[in-house]
Amino acid sequence: MVSNFIIINKQVCHAFKAPEVLAKGVAYDSSADWFSFGCMLYKLLKGHSPFRQHNKGKKHSQDKNEIDKITLTQDIELPDQGFSPECRNLLEGLLKRDVHERLGCKGKGAEEIKTHPFFRGVDWQVVYLRRMAPPLIPPRGEVNAADAFDIGNFDDDEVKGVKLADADSELYKNFNIIISERWQNEIAETVFDVVNQDADKSEQKKRAKLKTRIAVDEKGETDLYIHGYIKKLGGPFTSAWQIKYGKLYPSRLELYPESLSGKPELLFMDQIDEVTSELQQIKGESAIVVKLKEGLKENRVILTNQDEISLKEWHTSLRTAHRVSQELLQRMGRKAIKIYGVNHDPMLQESERPGSVTRAILNRASSTDSGI
């Protein structure tokens, strides 16, 4: 019965929501249900909501903002064709943006709809008793959708032997309503879009930020050997694989958290004693074992990658960076000895150096000044 017609707005289809429901910070009551009722009648008559008539061909997920804008700012203009004068007047009355002008909201509630000329000749008592013969009875099996005959006619290989038992029927015996499959699909689509919209935006921003940061690194850091995601054995008692974003430079290895936020772990090449020549099996994974020099907090760092090619590339790059670093340090050491002598320590102040070294430097300076 119309007097008992109530729609829960939180469950109503997105395109059926009244302007006061969509507006932020605006209180509303059951008056919004009459607007939704008008949307539902329109869809039953035309096959789409009144706010999608100007958006034909667009995907549902693309026109939500436009639907909201039309709902909040425009009165519905019904086409001249396809509606009787009574039907047109009923829909225009239900779809008023101004609540006080909306049919059903002028003080008499459902009586305003029941007495409308569109429902002239309807015996509401017969409707209440559910004795009114429907004007159209669709053929059996064609109630939900055009492909309804396919329901229950699956091939055995498609259902994989699944059959409904008495226990399954028991779950549905107390259901007092049957909802069109098309209707359910539209509502499900709307709900999923609303729920996932914010999450999708957040994920897109995160990916764009990560992509930009990586692009800047690749462009600006010309001494970068290799970079990418890699797993490090860590955690309590070094027992769990942790995902890191690694950057290998000639002098150091930087291991960032997976999110690329926060400070990286730093491992300098002069702290490394050896990068083993062969990959080793660690906790079921082929891994790179980096042995560290004595005196450090850890005695080794273990790295792996699920991609075999990437793992070998990291292994080769680490060994190369360590070897080049060692050769550079050795050359610098030999050059320092050649210039300053074996006992020279560049970190000592002039007054702290051994007398013999100080005298040698002074003698060298005197010889230079005299032109020798």
Short mmCIF file of N, CA and C in Angstrom, two decimals, residues 186-287:
data_model
loop_
_atom_site.label_atom_id
_atom_site.label_comp_id
_atom_site.label_asym_id
_atom_site.label_seq_id
_atom_site.Cartn_x
_atom_site.Cartn_y
_atom_site.Cartn_z
N GLU A 186 22.18 -3.45 -10.60
CA GLU A 186 22.41 -2.00 -10.63
C GLU A 186 22.77 -1.49 -9.24
N ILE A 187 22.04 -1.98 -8.22
CA ILE A 187 22.34 -1.55 -6.85
C ILE A 187 23.73 -2.01 -6.44
N ALA A 188 24.08 -3.26 -6.78
CA ALA A 188 25.40 -3.77 -6.43
C ALA A 188 26.50 -2.95 -7.09
N GLU A 189 26.27 -2.59 -8.36
CA GLU A 189 27.25 -1.77 -9.08
C GLU A 189 27.43 -0.42 -8.39
N THR A 190 26.32 0.18 -7.98
CA THR A 190 26.38 1.48 -7.31
C THR A 190 27.11 1.38 -5.99
N VAL A 191 26.77 0.37 -5.19
CA VAL A 191 27.39 0.20 -3.87
C VAL A 191 28.89 0.00 -4.01
N PHE A 192 29.31 -0.87 -4.93
CA PHE A 192 30.74 -1.12 -5.10
C PHE A 192 31.47 0.12 -5.57
N ASP A 193 30.84 0.90 -6.46
CA ASP A 193 31.47 2.13 -6.93
C ASP A 193 31.68 3.11 -5.80
N VAL A 194 30.66 3.27 -4.95
CA VAL A 194 30.75 4.22 -3.84
C VAL A 194 31.80 3.78 -2.84
N VAL A 195 31.80 2.48 -2.51
CA VAL A 195 32.74 1.97 -1.50
C VAL A 195 34.17 2.08 -1.98
N ASN A 196 34.40 1.79 -3.27
CA ASN A 196 35.77 1.73 -3.78
C ASN A 196 36.30 3.05 -4.31
N GLN A 197 35.43 4.06 -4.42
CA GLN A 197 35.84 5.31 -5.06
C GLN A 197 37.00 5.97 -4.32
N ASP A 198 36.85 6.15 -3.00
CA ASP A 198 37.90 6.80 -2.22
C ASP A 198 39.18 5.96 -2.19
N ALA A 199 39.01 4.65 -2.06
CA ALA A 199 40.17 3.77 -2.03
C ALA A 199 40.93 3.81 -3.35
N ASP A 200 40.20 3.86 -4.47
CA ASP A 200 40.84 3.92 -5.78
C ASP A 200 41.62 5.22 -5.96
N LYS A 201 41.01 6.35 -5.51
CA LYS A 201 41.69 7.63 -5.63
C LYS A 201 42.97 7.63 -4.82
N SER A 202 42.90 7.09 -3.59
CA SER A 202 44.08 7.05 -2.73
C SER A 202 45.18 6.20 -3.35
N GLU A 203 44.78 5.05 -3.91
CA GLU A 203 45.76 4.15 -4.53
C GLU A 203 46.40 4.78 -5.76
N GLN A 204 45.59 5.51 -6.56
CA GLN A 204 46.12 6.17 -7.75
C GLN A 204 47.13 7.25 -7.38
N LYS A 205 46.81 8.02 -6.33
CA LYS A 205 47.74 9.06 -5.88
C LYS A 205 49.05 8.44 -5.40
N LYS A 206 48.93 7.32 -4.67
CA LYS A 206 50.12 6.65 -4.14
C LYS A 206 51.00 6.14 -5.28
N ARG A 207 50.37 5.53 -6.29
CA ARG A 207 51.14 5.00 -7.42
C ARG A 207 51.78 6.12 -8.23
N ALA A 208 51.02 7.22 -8.43
CA ALA A 208 51.57 8.34 -9.19
C ALA A 208 52.76 8.96 -8.47
N LYS A 209 52.66 9.07 -7.13
CA LYS A 209 53.75 9.63 -6.35
C LYS A 209 54.98 8.73 -6.42
N LEU A 210 54.76 7.42 -6.31
CA LEU A 210 55.87 6.47 -6.38
C LEU A 210 56.51 6.50 -7.76
N LYS A 211 55.68 6.56 -8.82
CA LYS A 211 56.20 6.59 -10.18
C LYS A 211 57.03 7.84 -10.43
N THR A 212 56.54 8.98 -9.91
CA THR A 212 57.27 10.24 -10.08
C THR A 212 58.60 10.20 -9.36
N ARG A 213 58.59 9.65 -8.13
CA ARG A 213 59.82 9.60 -7.35
C ARG A 213 60.86 8.72 -8.02
N ILE A 214 60.42 7.58 -8.54
CA ILE A 214 61.35 6.68 -9.22
C ILE A 214 61.89 7.32 -10.49
N ALA A 215 61.01 8.03 -11.23
CA ALA A 215 61.44 8.69 -12.47
C ALA A 215 62.48 9.76 -12.19
N VAL A 216 62.28 10.52 -11.11
CA VAL A 216 63.25 11.55 -10.73
C VAL A 216 64.58 10.92 -10.36
N ASP A 217 64.52 9.82 -9.63
CA ASP A 217 65.75 9.13 -9.23
C ASP A 217 66.52 8.66 -10.46
N GLU A 218 65.79 8.07 -11.42
CA GLU A 218 66.46 7.54 -12.60
C GLU A 218 67.10 8.65 -13.42
N LYS A 219 66.45 9.81 -13.45
CA LYS A 219 66.93 10.92 -14.27
C LYS A 219 68.08 11.65 -13.60
N GLY A 220 67.97 11.86 -12.27
CA GLY A 220 68.92 12.73 -11.59
C GLY A 220 70.13 12.03 -11.01
N GLU A 221 70.06 10.73 -10.78
CA GLU A 221 71.16 10.03 -10.11
C GLU A 221 71.89 9.18 -11.13
N THR A 222 72.89 9.78 -11.78
CA THR A 222 73.59 9.09 -12.86
C THR A 222 74.55 8.02 -12.36
N ASP A 223 74.91 8.06 -11.06
CA ASP A 223 75.83 7.06 -10.53
C ASP A 223 75.11 5.87 -9.92
N LEU A 224 73.82 5.75 -10.17
CA LEU A 224 73.03 4.65 -9.62
C LEU A 224 73.27 3.39 -10.44
N TYR A 225 73.77 2.33 -9.77
CA TYR A 225 74.01 1.05 -10.44
C TYR A 225 72.70 0.36 -10.80
N ILE A 226 71.89 0.14 -9.78
CA ILE A 226 70.66 -0.63 -9.94
C ILE A 226 69.70 -0.23 -8.82
N HIS A 227 68.42 -0.31 -9.10
CA HIS A 227 67.43 -0.02 -8.05
C HIS A 227 66.18 -0.86 -8.31
N GLY A 228 65.39 -1.06 -7.28
CA GLY A 228 64.17 -1.85 -7.40
C GLY A 228 63.84 -2.55 -6.09
N TYR A 229 62.71 -3.23 -6.09
CA TYR A 229 62.29 -3.93 -4.88
C TYR A 229 63.11 -5.20 -4.69
N ILE A 230 63.46 -5.44 -3.44
CA ILE A 230 64.26 -6.60 -3.07
C ILE A 230 63.89 -6.99 -1.64
N LYS A 231 64.07 -8.26 -1.30
CA LYS A 231 63.72 -8.70 0.05
C LYS A 231 64.98 -8.89 0.89
N LYS A 232 64.88 -8.44 2.15
CA LYS A 232 65.99 -8.58 3.09
C LYS A 232 65.53 -9.44 4.26
N LEU A 233 66.37 -10.36 4.67
CA LEU A 233 66.06 -11.18 5.83
C LEU A 233 66.28 -10.36 7.08
N GLY A 234 65.20 -10.13 7.84
CA GLY A 234 65.32 -9.28 9.02
C GLY A 234 64.25 -9.62 10.03
N GLY A 235 63.81 -8.62 10.79
CA GLY A 235 62.82 -8.84 11.83
C GLY A 235 63.45 -9.47 13.05
N PRO A 236 62.61 -9.86 14.04
CA PRO A 236 63.14 -10.49 15.25
C PRO A 236 63.93 -11.75 14.93
N PHE A 237 65.13 -11.82 15.45
CA PHE A 237 66.02 -12.99 15.26
C PHE A 237 66.32 -13.24 13.79
N THR A 238 66.21 -12.21 12.96
CA THR A 238 66.50 -12.33 11.52
C THR A 238 65.78 -13.54 10.93
N SER A 239 64.47 -13.57 11.09
CA SER A 239 63.71 -14.76 10.71
C SER A 239 62.66 -14.51 9.64
N ALA A 240 62.46 -13.27 9.22
CA ALA A 240 61.39 -12.98 8.26
C ALA A 240 61.91 -12.13 7.11
N TRP A 241 61.37 -12.37 5.92
CA TRP A 241 61.74 -11.58 4.75
C TRP A 241 60.97 -10.26 4.79
N GLN A 242 61.68 -9.16 4.63
CA GLN A 242 61.08 -7.84 4.61
C GLN A 242 61.29 -7.21 3.23
N ILE A 243 60.22 -6.66 2.66
CA ILE A 243 60.32 -6.04 1.34
C ILE A 243 60.94 -4.65 1.48
N LYS A 244 61.99 -4.41 0.71
CA LYS A 244 62.69 -3.13 0.71
C LYS A 244 62.77 -2.59 -0.72
N TYR A 245 63.01 -1.30 -0.82
CA TYR A 245 63.31 -0.71 -2.13
C TYR A 245 64.78 -0.33 -2.10
N GLY A 246 65.60 -1.05 -2.86
CA GLY A 246 67.04 -0.87 -2.80
C GLY A 246 67.58 0.03 -3.89
N LYS A 247 68.62 0.80 -3.52
CA LYS A 247 69.37 1.63 -4.47
C LYS A 247 70.85 1.37 -4.23
N LEU A 248 71.54 0.92 -5.27
CA LEU A 248 72.95 0.60 -5.15
C LEU A 248 73.79 1.66 -5.84
N TYR A 249 74.66 2.30 -5.06
CA TYR A 249 75.59 3.31 -5.57
C TYR A 249 77.01 2.75 -5.47
N PRO A 250 77.99 3.41 -6.10
CA PRO A 250 79.37 2.92 -6.01
C PRO A 250 79.89 2.82 -4.58
N SER A 251 79.41 3.67 -3.69
CA SER A 251 79.95 3.70 -2.32
C SER A 251 79.04 3.09 -1.27
N ARG A 252 77.75 2.80 -1.61
CA ARG A 252 76.83 2.37 -0.56
C ARG A 252 75.60 1.68 -1.17
N LEU A 253 74.91 0.96 -0.29
CA LEU A 253 73.62 0.36 -0.61
C LEU A 253 72.57 0.99 0.30
N GLU A 254 71.52 1.55 -0.29
CA GLU A 254 70.42 2.14 0.48
C GLU A 254 69.20 1.23 0.39
N LEU A 255 68.65 0.88 1.56
CA LEU A 255 67.47 0.02 1.61
C LEU A 255 66.32 0.79 2.26
N TYR A 256 65.35 1.21 1.43
CA TYR A 256 64.21 1.99 1.91
C TYR A 256 63.06 1.06 2.31
N PRO A 257 62.15 1.54 3.18
CA PRO A 257 60.93 0.79 3.45
C PRO A 257 60.13 0.59 2.17
N GLU A 258 59.24 -0.38 2.16
CA GLU A 258 58.47 -0.71 0.96
C GLU A 258 57.72 0.50 0.42
N SER A 259 57.23 1.37 1.31
CA SER A 259 56.45 2.54 0.89
C SER A 259 57.32 3.69 0.39
N LEU A 260 58.64 3.54 0.48
CA LEU A 260 59.60 4.58 0.09
C LEU A 260 59.55 5.80 0.99
N SER A 261 58.89 5.68 2.14
CA SER A 261 58.85 6.78 3.10
C SER A 261 59.78 6.45 4.26
N GLY A 262 60.35 7.48 4.86
CA GLY A 262 61.27 7.25 5.97
C GLY A 262 62.71 7.16 5.52
N LYS A 263 63.60 7.07 6.50
CA LYS A 263 65.03 7.02 6.20
C LYS A 263 65.45 5.61 5.80
N PRO A 264 66.43 5.51 4.89
CA PRO A 264 66.87 4.18 4.46
C PRO A 264 67.92 3.60 5.41
N GLU A 265 68.06 2.28 5.36
CA GLU A 265 69.19 1.62 6.00
C GLU A 265 70.39 1.80 5.06
N LEU A 266 71.54 2.14 5.63
CA LEU A 266 72.73 2.39 4.82
C LEU A 266 73.78 1.32 5.08
N LEU A 267 74.32 0.78 4.01
CA LEU A 267 75.42 -0.17 4.09
C LEU A 267 76.52 0.32 3.15
N PHE A 268 77.65 0.77 3.75
CA PHE A 268 78.75 1.32 2.95
C PHE A 268 79.67 0.20 2.49
N MET A 269 80.29 0.41 1.33
CA MET A 269 81.13 -0.62 0.74
C MET A 269 82.33 -0.96 1.62
N ASP A 270 82.85 0.05 2.37
CA ASP A 270 84.01 -0.24 3.22
C ASP A 270 83.63 -1.02 4.47
N GLN A 271 82.32 -1.25 4.69
CA GLN A 271 81.87 -2.09 5.80
C GLN A 271 81.73 -3.55 5.38
N ILE A 272 81.80 -3.78 4.07
CA ILE A 272 81.60 -5.13 3.55
C ILE A 272 82.93 -5.86 3.47
N ASP A 273 82.96 -7.07 4.00
CA ASP A 273 84.16 -7.90 3.91
C ASP A 273 84.15 -8.72 2.63
N GLU A 274 82.95 -9.23 2.27
CA GLU A 274 82.87 -10.09 1.08
C GLU A 274 81.41 -10.22 0.64
N VAL A 275 81.22 -10.24 -0.68
CA VAL A 275 79.93 -10.65 -1.25
C VAL A 275 80.18 -12.02 -1.85
N THR A 276 79.56 -13.05 -1.29
CA THR A 276 79.87 -14.42 -1.71
C THR A 276 79.69 -14.58 -3.21
N SER A 277 80.57 -15.38 -3.80
CA SER A 277 80.57 -15.53 -5.26
C SER A 277 79.39 -16.34 -5.77
N GLU A 278 78.79 -17.17 -4.92
CA GLU A 278 77.67 -18.00 -5.32
C GLU A 278 76.44 -17.66 -4.48
N LEU A 279 75.28 -17.82 -5.09
CA LEU A 279 74.03 -17.68 -4.33
C LEU A 279 73.88 -18.85 -3.38
N GLN A 280 73.30 -18.61 -2.22
CA GLN A 280 73.14 -19.65 -1.21
C GLN A 280 71.66 -19.82 -0.87
N GLN A 281 71.29 -21.04 -0.47
CA GLN A 281 69.92 -21.33 -0.08
C GLN A 281 69.70 -20.91 1.37
N ILE A 282 68.85 -19.91 1.57
CA ILE A 282 68.52 -19.40 2.91
C ILE A 282 67.01 -19.40 3.06
N LYS A 283 66.49 -20.15 4.02
CA LYS A 283 65.05 -20.22 4.29
C LYS A 283 64.25 -20.49 3.02
N GLY A 284 64.76 -21.45 2.23
CA GLY A 284 64.06 -21.87 1.03
C GLY A 284 64.19 -20.94 -0.15
N GLU A 285 65.07 -19.93 -0.06
CA GLU A 285 65.23 -18.96 -1.14
C GLU A 285 66.69 -18.90 -1.58
N SER A 286 66.93 -18.74 -2.88
CA SER A 286 68.28 -18.45 -3.35
C SER A 286 68.59 -17.01 -2.96
N ALA A 287 69.70 -16.82 -2.25
CA ALA A 287 69.94 -15.50 -1.66
C ALA A 287 71.38 -15.05 -1.86
#
